[in-house]
Every structure is written in structure tokens, then in C-alpha cells.
mmCIF file of C-alpha atoms in Angstrom:
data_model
loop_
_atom_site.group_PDB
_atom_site.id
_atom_site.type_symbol
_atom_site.label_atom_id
_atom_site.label_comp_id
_atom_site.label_asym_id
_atom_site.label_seq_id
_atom_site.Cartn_x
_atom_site.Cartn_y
_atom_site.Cartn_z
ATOM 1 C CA UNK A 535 65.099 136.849 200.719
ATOM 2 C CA UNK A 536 64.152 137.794 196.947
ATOM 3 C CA UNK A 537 61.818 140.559 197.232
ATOM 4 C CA UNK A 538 58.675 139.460 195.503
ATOM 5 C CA UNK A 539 58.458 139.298 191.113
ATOM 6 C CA UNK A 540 56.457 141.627 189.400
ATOM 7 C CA UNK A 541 56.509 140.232 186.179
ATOM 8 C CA UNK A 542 57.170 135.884 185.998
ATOM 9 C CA UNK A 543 58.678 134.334 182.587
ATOM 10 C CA UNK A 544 56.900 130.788 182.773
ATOM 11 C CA UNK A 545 58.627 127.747 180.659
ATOM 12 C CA UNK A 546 55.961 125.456 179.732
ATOM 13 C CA UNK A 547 57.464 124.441 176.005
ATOM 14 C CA UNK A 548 56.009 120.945 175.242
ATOM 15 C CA UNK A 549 53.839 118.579 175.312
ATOM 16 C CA UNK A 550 50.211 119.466 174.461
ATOM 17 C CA UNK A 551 49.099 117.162 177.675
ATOM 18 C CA UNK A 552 51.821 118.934 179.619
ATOM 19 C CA UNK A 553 51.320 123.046 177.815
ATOM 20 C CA UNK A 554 46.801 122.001 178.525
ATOM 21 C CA UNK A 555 47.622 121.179 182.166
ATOM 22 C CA UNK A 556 49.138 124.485 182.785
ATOM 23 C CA UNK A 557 45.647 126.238 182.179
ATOM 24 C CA UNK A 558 43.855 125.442 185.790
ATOM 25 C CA UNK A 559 47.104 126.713 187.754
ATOM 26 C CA UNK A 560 47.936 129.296 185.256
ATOM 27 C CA UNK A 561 43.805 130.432 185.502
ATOM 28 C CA UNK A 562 44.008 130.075 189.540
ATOM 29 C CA UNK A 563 47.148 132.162 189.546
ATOM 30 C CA UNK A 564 45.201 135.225 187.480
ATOM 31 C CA UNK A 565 42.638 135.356 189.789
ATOM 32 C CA UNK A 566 44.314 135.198 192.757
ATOM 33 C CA UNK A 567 47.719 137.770 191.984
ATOM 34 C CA UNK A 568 45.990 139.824 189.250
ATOM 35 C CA UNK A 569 48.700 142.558 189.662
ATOM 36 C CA UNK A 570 51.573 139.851 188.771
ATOM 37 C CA UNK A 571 51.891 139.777 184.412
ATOM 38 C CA UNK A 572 52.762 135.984 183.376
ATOM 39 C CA UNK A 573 54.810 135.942 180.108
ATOM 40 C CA UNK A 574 54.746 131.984 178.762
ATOM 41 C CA UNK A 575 57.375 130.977 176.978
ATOM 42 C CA UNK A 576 55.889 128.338 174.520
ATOM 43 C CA UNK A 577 55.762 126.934 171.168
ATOM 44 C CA UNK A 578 53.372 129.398 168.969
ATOM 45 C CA UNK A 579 50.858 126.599 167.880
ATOM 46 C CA UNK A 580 49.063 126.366 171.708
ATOM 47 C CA UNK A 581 48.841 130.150 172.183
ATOM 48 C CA UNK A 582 45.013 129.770 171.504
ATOM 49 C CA UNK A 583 45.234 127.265 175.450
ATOM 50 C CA UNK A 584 45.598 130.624 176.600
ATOM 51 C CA UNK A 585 42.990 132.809 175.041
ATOM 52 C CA UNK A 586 40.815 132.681 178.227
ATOM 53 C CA UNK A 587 43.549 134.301 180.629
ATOM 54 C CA UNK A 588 44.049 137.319 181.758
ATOM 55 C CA UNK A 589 46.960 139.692 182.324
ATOM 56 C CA UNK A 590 49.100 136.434 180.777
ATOM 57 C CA UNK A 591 51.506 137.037 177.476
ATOM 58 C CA UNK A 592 52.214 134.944 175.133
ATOM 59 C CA UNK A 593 56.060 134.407 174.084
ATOM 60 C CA UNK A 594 56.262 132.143 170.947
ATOM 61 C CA UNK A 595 59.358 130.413 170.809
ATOM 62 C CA UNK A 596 60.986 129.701 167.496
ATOM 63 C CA UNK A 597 63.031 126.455 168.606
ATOM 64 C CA UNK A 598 64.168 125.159 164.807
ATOM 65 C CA UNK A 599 64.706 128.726 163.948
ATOM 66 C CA UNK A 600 66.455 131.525 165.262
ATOM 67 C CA UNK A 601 65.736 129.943 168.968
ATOM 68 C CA UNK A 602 67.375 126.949 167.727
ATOM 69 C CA UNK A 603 70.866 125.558 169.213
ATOM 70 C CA UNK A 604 73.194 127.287 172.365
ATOM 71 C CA UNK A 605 73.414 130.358 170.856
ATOM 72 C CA UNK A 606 69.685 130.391 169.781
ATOM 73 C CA UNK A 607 68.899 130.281 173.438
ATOM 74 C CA UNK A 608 71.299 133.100 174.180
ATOM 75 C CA UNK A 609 69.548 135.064 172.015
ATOM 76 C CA UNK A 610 66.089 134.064 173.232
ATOM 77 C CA UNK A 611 67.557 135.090 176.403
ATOM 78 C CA UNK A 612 68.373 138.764 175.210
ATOM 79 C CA UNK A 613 64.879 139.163 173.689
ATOM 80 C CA UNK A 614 63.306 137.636 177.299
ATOM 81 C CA UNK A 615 65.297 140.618 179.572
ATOM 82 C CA UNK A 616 63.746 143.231 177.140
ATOM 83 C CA UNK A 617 60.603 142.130 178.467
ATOM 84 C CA UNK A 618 61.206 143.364 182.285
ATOM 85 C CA UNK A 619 60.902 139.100 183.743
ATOM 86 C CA UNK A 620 62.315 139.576 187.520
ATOM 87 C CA UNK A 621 61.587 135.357 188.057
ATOM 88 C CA UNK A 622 61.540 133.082 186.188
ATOM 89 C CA UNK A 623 58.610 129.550 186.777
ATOM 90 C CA UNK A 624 60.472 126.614 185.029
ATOM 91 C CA UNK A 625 57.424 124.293 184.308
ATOM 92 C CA UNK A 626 59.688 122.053 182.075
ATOM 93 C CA UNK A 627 62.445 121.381 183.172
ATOM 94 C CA UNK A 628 64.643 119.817 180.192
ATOM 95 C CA UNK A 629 67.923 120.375 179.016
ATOM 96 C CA UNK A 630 66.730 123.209 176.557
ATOM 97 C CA UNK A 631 65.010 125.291 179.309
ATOM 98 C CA UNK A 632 68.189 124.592 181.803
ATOM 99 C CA UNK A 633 70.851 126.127 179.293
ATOM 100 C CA UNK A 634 67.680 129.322 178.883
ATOM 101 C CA UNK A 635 68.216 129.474 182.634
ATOM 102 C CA UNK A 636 71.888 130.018 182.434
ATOM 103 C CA UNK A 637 71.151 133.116 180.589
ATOM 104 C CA UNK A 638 68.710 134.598 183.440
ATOM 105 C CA UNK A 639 70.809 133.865 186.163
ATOM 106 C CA UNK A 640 70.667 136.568 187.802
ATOM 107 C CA UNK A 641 66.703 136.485 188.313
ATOM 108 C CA UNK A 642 64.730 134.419 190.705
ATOM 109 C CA UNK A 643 64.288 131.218 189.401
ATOM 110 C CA UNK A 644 61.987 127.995 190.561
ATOM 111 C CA UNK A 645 62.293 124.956 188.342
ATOM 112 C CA UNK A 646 59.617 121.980 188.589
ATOM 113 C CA UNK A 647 60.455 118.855 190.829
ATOM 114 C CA UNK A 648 59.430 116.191 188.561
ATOM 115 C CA UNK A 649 59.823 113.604 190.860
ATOM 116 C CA UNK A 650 61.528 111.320 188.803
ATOM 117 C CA UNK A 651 63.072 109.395 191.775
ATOM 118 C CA UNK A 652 59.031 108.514 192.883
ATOM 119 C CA UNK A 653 57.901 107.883 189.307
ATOM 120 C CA UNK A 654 60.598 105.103 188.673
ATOM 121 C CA UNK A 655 60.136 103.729 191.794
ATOM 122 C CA UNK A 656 56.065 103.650 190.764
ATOM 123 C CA UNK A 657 56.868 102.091 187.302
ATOM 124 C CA UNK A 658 59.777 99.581 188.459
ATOM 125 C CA UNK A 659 57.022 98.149 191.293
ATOM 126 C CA UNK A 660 58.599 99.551 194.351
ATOM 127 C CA UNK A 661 55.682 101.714 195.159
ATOM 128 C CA UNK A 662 52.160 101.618 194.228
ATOM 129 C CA UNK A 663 50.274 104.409 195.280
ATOM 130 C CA UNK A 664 49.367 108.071 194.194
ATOM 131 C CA UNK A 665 52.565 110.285 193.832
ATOM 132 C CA UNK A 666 51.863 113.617 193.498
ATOM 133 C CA UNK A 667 49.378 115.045 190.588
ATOM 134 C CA UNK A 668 51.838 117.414 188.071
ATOM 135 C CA UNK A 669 49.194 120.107 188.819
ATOM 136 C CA UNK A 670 50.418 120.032 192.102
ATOM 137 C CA UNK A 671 53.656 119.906 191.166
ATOM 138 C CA UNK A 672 53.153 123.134 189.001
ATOM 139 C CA UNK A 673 51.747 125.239 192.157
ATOM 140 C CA UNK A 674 54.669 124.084 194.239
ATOM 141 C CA UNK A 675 56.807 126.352 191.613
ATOM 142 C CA UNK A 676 54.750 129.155 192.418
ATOM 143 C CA UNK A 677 54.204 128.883 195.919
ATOM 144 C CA UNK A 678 57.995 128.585 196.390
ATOM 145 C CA UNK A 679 58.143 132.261 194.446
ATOM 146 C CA UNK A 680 55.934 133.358 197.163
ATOM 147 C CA UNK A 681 52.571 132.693 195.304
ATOM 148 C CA UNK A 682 50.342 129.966 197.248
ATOM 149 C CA UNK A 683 47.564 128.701 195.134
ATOM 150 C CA UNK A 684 44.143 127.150 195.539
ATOM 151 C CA UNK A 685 42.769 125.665 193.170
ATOM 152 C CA UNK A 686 39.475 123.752 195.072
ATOM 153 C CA UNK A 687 36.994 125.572 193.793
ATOM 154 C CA UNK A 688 37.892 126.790 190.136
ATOM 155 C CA UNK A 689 36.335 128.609 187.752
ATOM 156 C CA UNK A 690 36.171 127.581 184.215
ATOM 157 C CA UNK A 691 35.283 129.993 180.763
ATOM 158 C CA UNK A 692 31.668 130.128 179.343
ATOM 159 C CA UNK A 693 30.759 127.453 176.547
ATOM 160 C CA UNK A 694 32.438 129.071 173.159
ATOM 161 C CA UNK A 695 29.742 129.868 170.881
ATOM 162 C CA UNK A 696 30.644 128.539 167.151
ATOM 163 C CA UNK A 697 31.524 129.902 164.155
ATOM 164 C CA UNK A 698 30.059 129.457 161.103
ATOM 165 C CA UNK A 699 32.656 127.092 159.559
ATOM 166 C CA UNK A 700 32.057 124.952 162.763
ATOM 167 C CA UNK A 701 28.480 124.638 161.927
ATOM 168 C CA UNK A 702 28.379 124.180 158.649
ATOM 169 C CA UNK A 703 30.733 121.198 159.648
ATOM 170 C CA UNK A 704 28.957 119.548 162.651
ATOM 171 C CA UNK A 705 25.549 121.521 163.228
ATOM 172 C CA UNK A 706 24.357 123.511 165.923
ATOM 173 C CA UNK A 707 25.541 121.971 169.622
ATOM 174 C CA UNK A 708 21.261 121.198 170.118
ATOM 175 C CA UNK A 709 21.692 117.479 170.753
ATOM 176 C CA UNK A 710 24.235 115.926 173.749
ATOM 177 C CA UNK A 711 27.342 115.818 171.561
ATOM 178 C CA UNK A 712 30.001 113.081 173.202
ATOM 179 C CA UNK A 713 33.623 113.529 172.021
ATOM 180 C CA UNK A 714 35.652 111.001 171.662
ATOM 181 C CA UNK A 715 39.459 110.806 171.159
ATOM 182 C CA UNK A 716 40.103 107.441 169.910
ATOM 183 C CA UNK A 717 44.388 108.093 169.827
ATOM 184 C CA UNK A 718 47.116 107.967 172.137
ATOM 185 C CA UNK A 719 50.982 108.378 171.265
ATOM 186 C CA UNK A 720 51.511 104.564 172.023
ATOM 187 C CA UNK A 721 49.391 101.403 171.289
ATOM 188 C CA UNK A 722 50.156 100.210 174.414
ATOM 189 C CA UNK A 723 47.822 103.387 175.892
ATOM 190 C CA UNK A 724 45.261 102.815 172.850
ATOM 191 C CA UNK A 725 41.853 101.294 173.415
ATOM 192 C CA UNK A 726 41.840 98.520 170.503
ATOM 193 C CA UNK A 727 40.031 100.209 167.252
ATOM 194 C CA UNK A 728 37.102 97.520 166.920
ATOM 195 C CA UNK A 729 36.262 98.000 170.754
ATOM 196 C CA UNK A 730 36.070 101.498 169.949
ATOM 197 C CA UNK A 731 33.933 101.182 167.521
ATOM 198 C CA UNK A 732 31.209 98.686 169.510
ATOM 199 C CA UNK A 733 31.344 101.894 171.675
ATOM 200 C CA UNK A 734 30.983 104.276 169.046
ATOM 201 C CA UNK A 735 28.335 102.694 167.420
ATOM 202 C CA UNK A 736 25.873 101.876 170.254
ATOM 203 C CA UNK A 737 26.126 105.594 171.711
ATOM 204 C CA UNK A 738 25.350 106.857 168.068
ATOM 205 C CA UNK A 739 21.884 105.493 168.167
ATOM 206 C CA UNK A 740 21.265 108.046 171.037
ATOM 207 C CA UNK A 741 23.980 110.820 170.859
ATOM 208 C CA UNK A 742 26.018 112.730 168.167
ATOM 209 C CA UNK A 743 29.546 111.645 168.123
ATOM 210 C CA UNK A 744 32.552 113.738 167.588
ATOM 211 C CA UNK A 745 35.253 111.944 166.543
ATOM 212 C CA UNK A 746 38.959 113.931 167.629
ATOM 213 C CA UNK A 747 42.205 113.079 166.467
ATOM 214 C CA UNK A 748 45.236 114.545 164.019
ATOM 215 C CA UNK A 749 46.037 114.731 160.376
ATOM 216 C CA UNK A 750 47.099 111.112 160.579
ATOM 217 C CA UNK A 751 43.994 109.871 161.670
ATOM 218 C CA UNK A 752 42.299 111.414 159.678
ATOM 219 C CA UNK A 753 40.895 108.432 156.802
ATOM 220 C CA UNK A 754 40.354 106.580 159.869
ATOM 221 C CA UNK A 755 38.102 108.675 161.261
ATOM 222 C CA UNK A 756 36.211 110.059 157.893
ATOM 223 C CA UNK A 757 35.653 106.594 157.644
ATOM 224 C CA UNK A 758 33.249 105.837 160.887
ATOM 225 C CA UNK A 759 30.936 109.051 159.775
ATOM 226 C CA UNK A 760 27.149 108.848 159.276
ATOM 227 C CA UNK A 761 24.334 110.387 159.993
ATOM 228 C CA UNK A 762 25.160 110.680 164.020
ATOM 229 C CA UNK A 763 28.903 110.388 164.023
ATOM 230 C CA UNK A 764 31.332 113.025 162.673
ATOM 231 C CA UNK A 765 34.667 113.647 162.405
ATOM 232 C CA UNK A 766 36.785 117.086 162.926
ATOM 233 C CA UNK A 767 40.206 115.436 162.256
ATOM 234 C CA UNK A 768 41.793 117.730 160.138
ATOM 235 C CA UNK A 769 39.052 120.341 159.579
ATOM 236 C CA UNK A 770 39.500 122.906 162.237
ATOM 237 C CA UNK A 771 41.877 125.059 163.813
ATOM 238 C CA UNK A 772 43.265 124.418 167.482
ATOM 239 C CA UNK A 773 40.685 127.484 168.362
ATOM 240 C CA UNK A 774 38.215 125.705 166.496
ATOM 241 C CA UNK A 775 38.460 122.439 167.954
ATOM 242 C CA UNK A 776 38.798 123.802 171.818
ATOM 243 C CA UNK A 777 35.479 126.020 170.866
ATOM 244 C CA UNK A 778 33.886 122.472 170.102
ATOM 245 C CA UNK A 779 35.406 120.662 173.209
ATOM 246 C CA UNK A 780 33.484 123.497 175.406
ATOM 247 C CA UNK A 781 30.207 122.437 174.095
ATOM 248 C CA UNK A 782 30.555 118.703 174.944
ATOM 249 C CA UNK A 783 28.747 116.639 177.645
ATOM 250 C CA UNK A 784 31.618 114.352 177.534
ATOM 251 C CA UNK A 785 35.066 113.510 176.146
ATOM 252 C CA UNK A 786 36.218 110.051 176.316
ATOM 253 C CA UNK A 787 40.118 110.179 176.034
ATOM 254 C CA UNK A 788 42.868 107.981 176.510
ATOM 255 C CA UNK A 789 45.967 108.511 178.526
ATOM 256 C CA UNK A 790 46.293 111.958 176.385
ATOM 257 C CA UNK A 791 46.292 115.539 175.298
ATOM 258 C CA UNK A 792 42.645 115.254 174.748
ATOM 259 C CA UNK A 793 41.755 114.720 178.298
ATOM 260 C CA UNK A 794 43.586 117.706 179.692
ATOM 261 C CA UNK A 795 42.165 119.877 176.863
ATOM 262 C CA UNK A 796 38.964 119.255 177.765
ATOM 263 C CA UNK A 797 39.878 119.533 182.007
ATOM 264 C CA UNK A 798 41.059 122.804 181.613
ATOM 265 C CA UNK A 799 37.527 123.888 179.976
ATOM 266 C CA UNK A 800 35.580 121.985 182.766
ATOM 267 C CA UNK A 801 34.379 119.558 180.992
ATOM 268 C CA UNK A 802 33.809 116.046 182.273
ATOM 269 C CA UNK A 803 36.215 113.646 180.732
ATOM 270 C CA UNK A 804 35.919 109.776 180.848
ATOM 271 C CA UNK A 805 39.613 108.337 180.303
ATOM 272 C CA UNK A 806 40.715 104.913 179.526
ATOM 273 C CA UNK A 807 44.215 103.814 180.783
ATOM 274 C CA UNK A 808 46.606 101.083 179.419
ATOM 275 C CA UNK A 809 49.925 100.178 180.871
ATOM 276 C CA UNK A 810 50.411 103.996 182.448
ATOM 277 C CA UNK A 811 48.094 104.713 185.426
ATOM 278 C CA UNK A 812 46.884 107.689 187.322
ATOM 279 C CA UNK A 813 49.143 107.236 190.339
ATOM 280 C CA UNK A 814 51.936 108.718 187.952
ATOM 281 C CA UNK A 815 50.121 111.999 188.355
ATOM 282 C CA UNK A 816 48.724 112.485 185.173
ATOM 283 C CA UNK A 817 45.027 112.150 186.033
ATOM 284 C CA UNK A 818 42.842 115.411 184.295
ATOM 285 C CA UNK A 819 42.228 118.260 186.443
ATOM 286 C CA UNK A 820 39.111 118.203 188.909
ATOM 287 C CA UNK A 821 37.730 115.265 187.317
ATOM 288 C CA UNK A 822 35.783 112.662 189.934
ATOM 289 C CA UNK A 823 38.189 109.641 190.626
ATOM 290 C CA UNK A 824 35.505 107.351 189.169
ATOM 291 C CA UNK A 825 35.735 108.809 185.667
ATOM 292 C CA UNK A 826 38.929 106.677 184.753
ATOM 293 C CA UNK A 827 38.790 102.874 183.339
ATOM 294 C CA UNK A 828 41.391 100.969 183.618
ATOM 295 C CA UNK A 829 43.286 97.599 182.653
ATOM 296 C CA UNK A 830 42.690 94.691 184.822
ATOM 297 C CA UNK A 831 46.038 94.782 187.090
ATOM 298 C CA UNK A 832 44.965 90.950 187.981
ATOM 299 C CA UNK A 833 45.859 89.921 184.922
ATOM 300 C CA UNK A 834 48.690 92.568 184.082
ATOM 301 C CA UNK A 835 50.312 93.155 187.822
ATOM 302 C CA UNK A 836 52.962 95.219 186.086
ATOM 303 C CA UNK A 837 51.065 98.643 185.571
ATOM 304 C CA UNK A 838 52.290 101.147 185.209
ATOM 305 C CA UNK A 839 55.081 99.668 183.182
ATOM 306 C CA UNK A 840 56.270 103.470 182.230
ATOM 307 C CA UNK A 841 54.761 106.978 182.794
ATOM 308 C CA UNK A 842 54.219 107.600 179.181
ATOM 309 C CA UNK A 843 53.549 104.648 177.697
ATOM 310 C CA UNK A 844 56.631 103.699 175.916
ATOM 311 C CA UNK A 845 58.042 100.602 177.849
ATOM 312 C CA UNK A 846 56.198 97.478 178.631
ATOM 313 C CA UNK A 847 56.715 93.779 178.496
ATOM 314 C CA UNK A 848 55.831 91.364 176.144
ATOM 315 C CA UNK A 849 52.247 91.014 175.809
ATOM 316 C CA UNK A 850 51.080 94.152 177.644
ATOM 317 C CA UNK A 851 50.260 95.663 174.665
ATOM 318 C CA UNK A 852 46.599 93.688 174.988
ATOM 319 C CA UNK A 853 45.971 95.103 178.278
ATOM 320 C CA UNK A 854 43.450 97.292 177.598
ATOM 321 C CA UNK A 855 41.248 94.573 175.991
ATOM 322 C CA UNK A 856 40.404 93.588 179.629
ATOM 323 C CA UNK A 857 38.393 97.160 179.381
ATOM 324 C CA UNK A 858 34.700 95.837 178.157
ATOM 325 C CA UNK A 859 33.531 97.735 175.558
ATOM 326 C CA UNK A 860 30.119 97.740 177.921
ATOM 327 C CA UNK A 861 31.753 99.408 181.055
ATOM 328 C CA UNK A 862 32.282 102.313 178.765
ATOM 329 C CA UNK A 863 29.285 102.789 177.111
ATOM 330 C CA UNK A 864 27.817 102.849 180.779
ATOM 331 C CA UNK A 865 30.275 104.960 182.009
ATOM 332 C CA UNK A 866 29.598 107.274 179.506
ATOM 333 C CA UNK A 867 26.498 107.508 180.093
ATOM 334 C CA UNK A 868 26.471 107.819 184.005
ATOM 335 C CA UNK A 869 28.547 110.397 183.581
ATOM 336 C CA UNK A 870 25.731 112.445 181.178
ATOM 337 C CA UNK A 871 23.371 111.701 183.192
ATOM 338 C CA UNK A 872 25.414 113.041 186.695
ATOM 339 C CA UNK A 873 24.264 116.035 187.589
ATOM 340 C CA UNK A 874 27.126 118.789 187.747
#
């Protein structure tokens, strides 16, 4: 039996759903083993996910540059060993972070079970019930290098008090400011635009809206402003923006990165689900059950029709009008009004 690490390399590469669901475990795991250093391996641009954690290193990798390719990897490999890893947590999983593993042989390694066998079963309509959530699946790594976790009763960081930039943009955080995150990587997970907007524009007559999404978006978004709704696409850093996140009541998200950012700062998020589902395991950490609307399966027995989004027959694309643009307003608000 490996005697236990010291020091754990953890893969998490990509996405920014899959890198923002790391935070609770990787948070859990601080607390609990605060004499075990983490070293993440991950893409440079989510480093600030990780601000909050102690004793945990950040490892940028440089995958379309000298990290790039076979050989890339080997030498990613060389520069890893330097840093005195004895295990290695593979929260990925891919072909890129198998080949890495080649490399580290030698140490102890634990790769995630993604449970791919379950999930197609879930989206081909085999199964329908709750497989297991991927935080769960990211403790069983741990636990199985000799690191149990419990994460019932977690602790989150303090609200992030804003910078200057951030208030000359959006104010001070005095009124209940409700984020919303109107984009998803697929239309088939995207709550249609003018239902959106009956949503956005009731709330506004009683909360300040804060519109999230990327560079794309961007017109889109500038576009809905006034007086009680504003937009940040585009305008602030990833620090920035996860600052702003920890001062919302709310964030209403799709089937996205948005929700999980917001989970791993402990704030309540409201999510809206197309043709992917919850039972796929993708639900936002330590959120209540209830806070999750979702397409009428009556009328669209085929959810989940893929665990991303991607695949669907024809016509499932309109599922998510069966959402009324009511339900979420009142959801919304419930979940304000709930007391913590």
C-alpha cells in the first residue's frame, strides 16, 4: 500500500463549469488535510477560481505552446517532477491528461470515473434517475488516495468588496442586485431571448440587474441596459466579475459555467434546464433541489437527450419554451426572499 502523498498534482484543465466545480472539494480538502500542498495543473486564465484557497498552487499550463503536442507533455512532465508531486488527482480524464500520466508513472495516481457507461444509459432512456453528482465523483479521487472528504457543511469566502473600476461601472452593491446569465454553449440549453427579457424586465422595476455573459454577447447585452439593468459583458476581469458574483442575492443561469461560479462562492443560484437535466450530475453545488426549472418532460419525454447539450431530436430545440417566463420571475423571487 502507497504510503500516503505529501504533495498531490491535481488535473483539472477544462471546462470553466468543470475547473468552478473543483472549488467546494478543492476548499473541503484545505480544511480538512491542511498539511497536504495541492499543485493544479490548469489553463492560466481560471487561476483567479482559486484565489480563496489555501496551501493550493497554481500550475498554468501552456497547451498551444511549449505544452503543446506528445513531446509538449513530456516536457510538462519534467517541469511537474521538479515540483516534488508524490500523486497525482486526475480530475479530467482526457486523452491529453492520460499521455501526462504516462510521464508520472511512477507516482500514485487516481483518475476520475466519469461514468460514462451510466450517463449514456441516462441520455439513450435506459435509466432515469440521479447518477452520481461530478462533485462526488471528484471526492471519490481523493478518498481513494486516502483523503475522505465531507463536504455537508461547507464554508464559503466573505463577500469581495469592489474595486473602484467595479463601481464606477455598476454602483455600490446597496440595492438586491440579481445576476443573470442569459447564455449557454448550445441553443438547445438556452432560455429563448424574448422570454428572457419578459423576465428581465419585470424584475427591473424592483431589483438591479446584472446582465453576465462573454465578448460575444456583448451588443446583446449593452443593448437591454437602463437605468436598473446593466451589463458587465466584456468590462471586467475574471477577478472582477467573481468579486461581483459574491455580492449577488441571486444568479439565474442556465445549464452553465455561470451556475457553478456562483456555487462555489455560496451563492444561491436559480438554473433553467433544456434538453440536459440534473440527473447527469451537473446540478450546482449545495444548492436546494427546488432551485432548478425545467422543460416539461410531458411534452419532450426524451430529456436528457445528451449531457451537454449537443444532441437532440428534431424539435427539441423549443423545449425550454414550456418554462413560463412567470415561474421564473417567482422563483426568483422566493428564492430572495428565503431566508439563508
Amino acid at each position: 500500500m502507497p504510503k500516503q502523498p505529501k504533495h498531490i498534482l491535481v488535473i483539472r484543465l477544462s471546462a470553466m463549469g468543470d475547473v468552478a466545480m473543483t472549488i467546494p472539494v478543492l476548499r473541503a480538502f484545505t480544511e480538512q488535510y491542511p498539511e497536504i500542498k495541492l499543485t493544479v495543473l490548469t489553463r492560466e486564465f481560471f487561476t483567479p477560481f482559486f484565489r480563496d484557497l489555501k496551501n493550493v498552487t497554481i500550475f498554468p499550463a501552456d497547451l498551444k505552446g511549449k505544452h503543446k503536442g506528445f513531446f509538449g507533455l513530456l516536457e510538462l512532465s519534467k517541469e511537474l517532477r521538479i515540483l516534488g508531486i508524490d500523486a497525482v488527482a486526475d480530475l479530467h480524464n482526457v486523452l491529453r491528461s492520460n499521455i501526462l500520466k504516462i510521464f508520472l508513472l511512477d507516482l500514485n495516481i487516481i483518475q476520475i470515473d466519469k461514468g460514462r457507461a451510466e450517463k449514456k444509459a441516462l441520455v439513450k432512456g435506459k435509466v432515469f434517475e440521479q447518477l452520481k453528482t461530478t462533485h462526488q465523483r471528484y471526492r471519490d479521487v481523493f478518498e481513494k488516495l486516502g483523503f475522505p472528504l465531507n463536504n455537508s457543511e461547507p464554508n464559503f469566502p466573505e463577500r469581495a468588496k469592489l474595486n473602484s473600476k467595479t463601481i464606477q461601472i455598476l454602483g455600490e452593491p446597496t440595492r438586491g442586485w440579481i445576476g443573470i446569465a442569459p447564455f449557454a454553449a448550445y441553443k438547445s440549453k438556452t432560455y429563448p431571448l424574448k422570454l428572457m427579457e419578459e423576465v428581465i424586465k419585470e424584475l427591473s422595476i424592483t431589483y438591479q440587474i446584472l446582465l453576465f455573459g462573454g465578448k460575444a454577447e456583448a451588443d446583446y447585452l449593452c443593448a437591454l441596459e437602463n437605468e436598473n439593468v446593466s451589463s458587465i459583458a466584456g468590462k471586467l476581469s475574471l477577478d472582477e466579475e467573481l468579486d461581483v458574483i459574491s455580492n449577488l442575492e441571486v444568479m439565474v443561469s442556465m445549464d452553465s459555467g455561470n451556475a457553478h461560479m456562483a456555487a462555489m462562492l455560496g451563492i444561491k443560484v436559480l438554473t433553467l434546464w433544456g434538453v440536459t437535466h440534473p440527473y447527469a450530475g451537473f446540478f450546482p453545488f449545495h444548492q436546494d433541489a427546488t432551485n432548478a426549472l425545467l422543460a416539461d418532460r410531458t411534452k419532450f419525454p426524451k430529456i436528457p437527450t445528451s449531457i451537454y447539450g449537443n444532441n437532440f431530436p428534431e424539435g427539441y430545440e423549443t423545449c425550454m419554451e414550456t418554462i413560463n417566463p412567470q415561474a421564473v420571475i417567482e422563483k426568483i423571487e422566493h428564492i430572495i426572499k428565503k431566508p439563508h
